Short mmCIF file of C-alpha atoms in Angstrom, two decimals:
data_model
loop_
_atom_site.label_atom_id
_atom_site.label_comp_id
_atom_site.label_asym_id
_atom_site.label_seq_id
_atom_site.Cartn_x
_atom_site.Cartn_y
_atom_site.Cartn_z
CA UNK A 1 -1.94 -19.37 8.95
CA UNK A 2 1.55 -18.02 8.57
CA UNK A 3 1.73 -14.43 7.42
CA UNK A 4 3.46 -12.97 4.40
CA UNK A 5 7.21 -13.43 4.57
CA UNK A 6 9.95 -11.60 2.71
CA UNK A 7 13.60 -12.39 2.32
CA UNK A 8 16.07 -11.00 2.85
CA UNK A 9 15.05 -8.41 5.41
CA UNK A 10 18.05 -6.16 4.78
CA UNK A 11 20.35 -5.72 1.82
CA UNK A 12 23.26 -3.47 1.02
CA UNK A 13 24.29 -3.21 -2.61
CA UNK A 14 26.39 -0.87 -4.71
CA UNK A 15 25.37 1.08 -7.76
CA UNK A 16 25.20 -0.98 -10.93
CA UNK A 17 24.55 -4.25 -9.16
CA UNK A 18 21.32 -6.18 -9.38
CA UNK A 19 19.17 -7.56 -6.60
CA UNK A 20 16.44 -10.18 -6.24
CA UNK A 21 13.88 -10.00 -3.46
CA UNK A 22 11.54 -12.81 -2.51
CA UNK A 23 8.00 -12.86 -1.18
CA UNK A 24 6.01 -15.82 0.09
CA UNK A 25 2.29 -15.09 0.31
CA UNK A 26 -0.21 -16.42 2.77
CA UNK A 27 -1.19 -19.95 1.88
CA UNK A 28 -4.07 -19.91 -0.60
CA UNK A 29 -3.47 -16.34 -1.75
CA UNK A 30 -2.93 -16.08 -5.49
CA UNK A 31 -2.26 -12.37 -5.81
CA UNK A 32 1.06 -10.79 -4.88
CA UNK A 33 1.71 -7.08 -5.24
CA UNK A 34 4.94 -5.19 -4.75
CA UNK A 35 5.36 -1.68 -3.40
CA UNK A 36 8.25 0.71 -2.91
CA UNK A 37 8.19 2.90 0.19
CA UNK A 38 10.49 5.90 0.57
CA UNK A 39 10.31 8.97 2.81
CA UNK A 40 10.17 11.25 -0.21
CA UNK A 41 7.77 9.40 -2.52
CA UNK A 42 5.70 7.49 0.00
CA UNK A 43 4.13 4.21 -1.02
CA UNK A 44 4.24 3.44 -4.73
CA UNK A 45 2.77 0.46 -6.51
CA UNK A 46 5.25 -1.54 -8.58
CA UNK A 47 3.25 -4.44 -10.00
CA UNK A 48 0.79 -7.19 -9.23
CA UNK A 49 1.02 -10.84 -10.13
CA UNK A 50 -1.85 -13.26 -10.21
CA UNK A 51 -1.59 -16.91 -11.25
CA UNK A 52 1.94 -16.37 -12.57
CA UNK A 53 0.89 -13.45 -14.80
CA UNK A 54 1.60 -9.78 -14.34
CA UNK A 55 -1.83 -8.22 -14.13
CA UNK A 56 -1.06 -4.60 -13.28
CA UNK A 57 2.03 -2.45 -13.46
CA UNK A 58 2.92 0.87 -11.91
CA UNK A 59 5.01 3.63 -13.37
CA UNK A 60 8.51 2.27 -12.81
CA UNK A 61 11.33 1.79 -15.34
CA UNK A 62 12.00 -1.55 -16.95
CA UNK A 63 14.88 -2.16 -14.52
CA UNK A 64 12.18 -3.30 -12.12
CA UNK A 65 10.76 -6.67 -13.00
CA UNK A 66 9.11 -9.55 -11.27
CA UNK A 67 7.70 -12.99 -11.63
CA UNK A 68 5.45 -15.39 -9.83
CA UNK A 69 5.84 -19.10 -9.50
CA UNK A 70 3.21 -21.83 -9.56
CA UNK A 71 3.16 -21.90 -5.74
CA UNK A 72 2.34 -18.15 -5.78
CA UNK A 73 5.73 -17.15 -4.39
CA UNK A 74 7.00 -14.07 -6.11
CA UNK A 75 10.35 -12.51 -6.80
CA UNK A 76 11.21 -8.97 -7.70
CA UNK A 77 14.39 -8.04 -9.51
CA UNK A 78 16.03 -4.67 -9.84
CA UNK A 79 18.89 -4.42 -12.30
CA UNK A 80 21.55 -1.73 -12.61
CA UNK A 81 20.82 -0.35 -9.16
CA UNK A 82 20.79 3.41 -8.62
CA UNK A 83 21.14 5.35 -5.38
CA UNK A 84 17.48 6.32 -5.64
CA UNK A 85 16.44 2.68 -5.45
CA UNK A 86 17.22 2.69 -1.74
CA UNK A 87 13.88 2.00 -0.12
CA UNK A 88 11.71 -0.40 1.80
CA UNK A 89 10.22 -2.89 -0.62
CA UNK A 90 6.95 -4.35 0.57
CA UNK A 91 4.98 -7.17 -0.89
CA UNK A 92 1.36 -7.86 -0.11
CA UNK A 93 -0.79 -10.87 -0.79
CA UNK A 94 -4.52 -11.31 -1.17
CA UNK A 95 -6.89 -13.99 -2.30
CA UNK A 96 -7.70 -12.50 -5.67
CA UNK A 97 -6.27 -9.03 -6.12
CA UNK A 98 -5.54 -5.56 -4.89
CA UNK A 99 -9.23 -4.80 -4.51
CA UNK A 100 -9.45 -7.13 -1.57
CA UNK A 101 -7.82 -7.08 1.82
CA UNK A 102 -4.10 -7.12 1.24
CA UNK A 103 -1.74 -8.46 3.88
CA UNK A 104 1.68 -6.91 3.84
CA UNK A 105 4.97 -8.58 4.54
CA UNK A 106 7.61 -7.02 6.82
CA UNK A 107 9.50 -5.63 3.86
CA UNK A 108 13.05 -5.76 2.57
CA UNK A 109 15.11 -2.68 3.31
CA UNK A 110 17.50 -2.07 0.43
CA UNK A 111 20.38 0.35 0.73
CA UNK A 112 22.28 1.22 -2.43
CA UNK A 113 25.71 2.76 -1.91
CA UNK B 1 -3.44 7.86 -14.21
CA UNK B 2 -4.78 8.38 -10.74
CA UNK B 3 -3.52 11.13 -8.43
CA UNK B 4 -4.35 11.04 -4.73
CA UNK B 5 -3.84 13.95 -2.36
CA UNK B 6 -4.05 13.52 1.40
CA UNK B 7 -4.46 16.13 4.14
CA UNK B 8 -3.26 16.94 6.69
CA UNK B 9 0.27 15.59 6.65
CA UNK B 10 0.41 15.67 10.44
CA UNK B 11 -2.41 15.67 12.97
CA UNK B 12 -2.19 15.88 16.73
CA UNK B 13 -5.24 15.29 18.90
CA UNK B 14 -5.97 14.78 22.57
CA UNK B 15 -7.00 11.31 23.69
CA UNK B 16 -10.76 10.94 23.37
CA UNK B 17 -11.08 13.52 20.59
CA UNK B 18 -11.97 12.69 17.01
CA UNK B 19 -9.54 12.71 14.08
CA UNK B 20 -10.43 13.27 10.44
CA UNK B 21 -8.14 12.67 7.47
CA UNK B 22 -9.20 13.66 3.97
CA UNK B 23 -8.17 12.44 0.54
CA UNK B 24 -9.08 13.56 -2.94
CA UNK B 25 -8.63 11.59 -6.13
CA UNK B 26 -8.59 12.53 -9.79
CA UNK B 27 -9.67 9.45 -11.76
CA UNK B 28 -13.44 9.07 -11.88
CA UNK B 29 -12.90 5.39 -12.79
CA UNK B 30 -11.52 4.70 -9.32
CA UNK B 31 -13.92 2.57 -7.35
CA UNK B 32 -11.94 1.01 -4.52
CA UNK B 33 -10.61 3.10 -1.62
CA UNK B 34 -8.67 1.38 1.17
CA UNK B 35 -7.12 2.97 4.25
CA UNK B 36 -3.94 1.60 5.80
CA UNK B 37 -2.38 2.15 9.21
CA UNK B 38 1.36 1.87 9.60
CA UNK B 39 2.91 1.98 13.02
CA UNK B 40 6.56 2.92 13.37
CA UNK B 41 8.78 0.15 12.04
CA UNK B 42 5.84 -2.08 11.16
CA UNK B 43 4.08 -3.12 8.01
CA UNK B 44 0.96 -1.33 6.70
CA UNK B 45 -2.33 -2.88 7.79
CA UNK B 46 -5.72 -2.43 6.15
CA UNK B 47 -8.09 -0.84 8.65
CA UNK B 48 -11.11 -0.15 6.48
CA UNK B 49 -12.04 0.09 2.83
CA UNK B 50 -14.96 1.34 0.78
CA UNK B 51 -16.19 0.77 -2.73
CA UNK B 52 -17.85 3.34 -4.94
CA UNK B 53 -21.31 1.85 -4.63
CA UNK B 54 -21.35 2.76 -0.93
CA UNK B 55 -21.32 6.22 0.65
CA UNK B 56 -20.26 5.32 4.16
CA UNK B 57 -18.85 2.38 6.06
CA UNK B 58 -18.26 2.03 9.77
CA UNK B 59 -16.28 -0.39 11.90
CA UNK B 60 -16.42 0.38 15.62
CA UNK B 61 -14.51 3.66 16.13
CA UNK B 62 -13.48 3.95 12.49
CA UNK B 63 -15.61 5.19 9.62
CA UNK B 64 -14.98 6.14 6.03
CA UNK B 65 -17.15 8.38 3.89
CA UNK B 66 -17.03 8.70 0.12
CA UNK B 67 -18.29 11.53 -2.05
CA UNK B 68 -18.04 10.35 -5.65
CA UNK B 69 -19.26 13.60 -7.12
CA UNK B 70 -16.59 15.63 -5.37
CA UNK B 71 -14.04 12.79 -5.65
CA UNK B 72 -13.06 12.80 -2.04
CA UNK B 73 -13.15 10.35 0.82
CA UNK B 74 -12.39 10.73 4.49
CA UNK B 75 -11.34 8.63 7.45
CA UNK B 76 -12.96 9.38 10.77
CA UNK B 77 -11.60 8.01 14.03
CA UNK B 78 -13.68 8.68 17.14
CA UNK B 79 -12.65 8.42 20.79
CA UNK B 80 -9.00 8.31 19.81
CA UNK B 81 -6.56 6.36 21.93
CA UNK B 82 -2.74 6.58 22.15
CA UNK B 83 -2.49 3.28 20.26
CA UNK B 84 -4.13 5.00 17.28
CA UNK B 85 -0.88 6.95 16.84
CA UNK B 86 0.55 5.91 13.47
CA UNK B 87 0.84 6.99 9.85
CA UNK B 88 -2.38 6.54 7.90
CA UNK B 89 -2.42 6.13 4.13
CA UNK B 90 -5.39 6.42 1.81
CA UNK B 91 -5.38 4.83 -1.62
CA UNK B 92 -7.52 4.72 -4.74
CA UNK B 93 -7.67 2.18 -7.51
CA UNK B 94 -9.48 2.26 -10.86
CA UNK B 95 -11.67 -0.69 -11.70
CA UNK B 96 -10.23 -1.63 -15.06
CA UNK B 97 -7.98 -4.66 -15.13
CA UNK B 98 -5.30 -5.32 -17.67
CA UNK B 99 -4.28 -1.71 -18.03
CA UNK B 100 -0.98 -0.11 -17.16
CA UNK B 101 -2.95 2.73 -15.60
CA UNK B 102 -4.74 0.43 -13.22
CA UNK B 103 -2.25 0.76 -10.41
CA UNK B 104 -3.22 1.60 -6.87
CA UNK B 105 -2.20 5.16 -5.96
CA UNK B 106 -1.49 6.16 -2.37
CA UNK B 107 -1.77 9.43 -0.57
CA UNK B 108 1.40 10.78 1.01
CA UNK B 109 0.30 9.75 4.48
CA UNK B 110 -0.87 11.47 7.67
CA UNK B 111 1.10 11.14 10.85
CA UNK B 112 -1.46 11.01 13.66
CA UNK B 113 -0.34 11.58 17.22
CA UNK B 114 -2.80 10.99 20.05
CA UNK B 115 -1.65 12.65 23.24
CA UNK B 116 -2.70 11.00 26.52
#
């Protein structure tokens, strides 16, 4: 089976812009979770989607949003970008949720200037 | 919400020695505790996990122990090899779904270096 894929792999944006990241889970996986990884804050959970519904949400501002499509692909959107949003954004998929083995994608490295 | 602390932040061992990484958590409702390994420039990979109804789990050279009373869990790697060098993250997740406090919380990570 193909692994989790994320596009784009690298992005450079300026403050105030918005960005959309995409994640394609492993075939058959219905759960997609998003994480932000930074040197200062480590790995932080953003949200989890299951069957097109947001099931869990971390402690991030409303500028961070997401959605999941009927084919389980997920997108994450960040509006009004801030310098502090520069990070590696990882998505992970699993069959049924974050309590099972999650398979991470390669990540999208976002740089906000 | 959950708070996870991980120690040490860096650990250097000689090849063949054992390595132990410890994590503590605050939310007694947490019942799922995965460990991830992240090599430089690569994605995190689940190496072992444990649920709160089990005290210990082992997979070849890797073992995890859980003390629910003390709210801490540990990763043990025996007979370390240079390829074990990576950053290891622990995590804890409460069991309640549908809550905004049900997010998975990660430790800050431990950078393990195994010297040949």
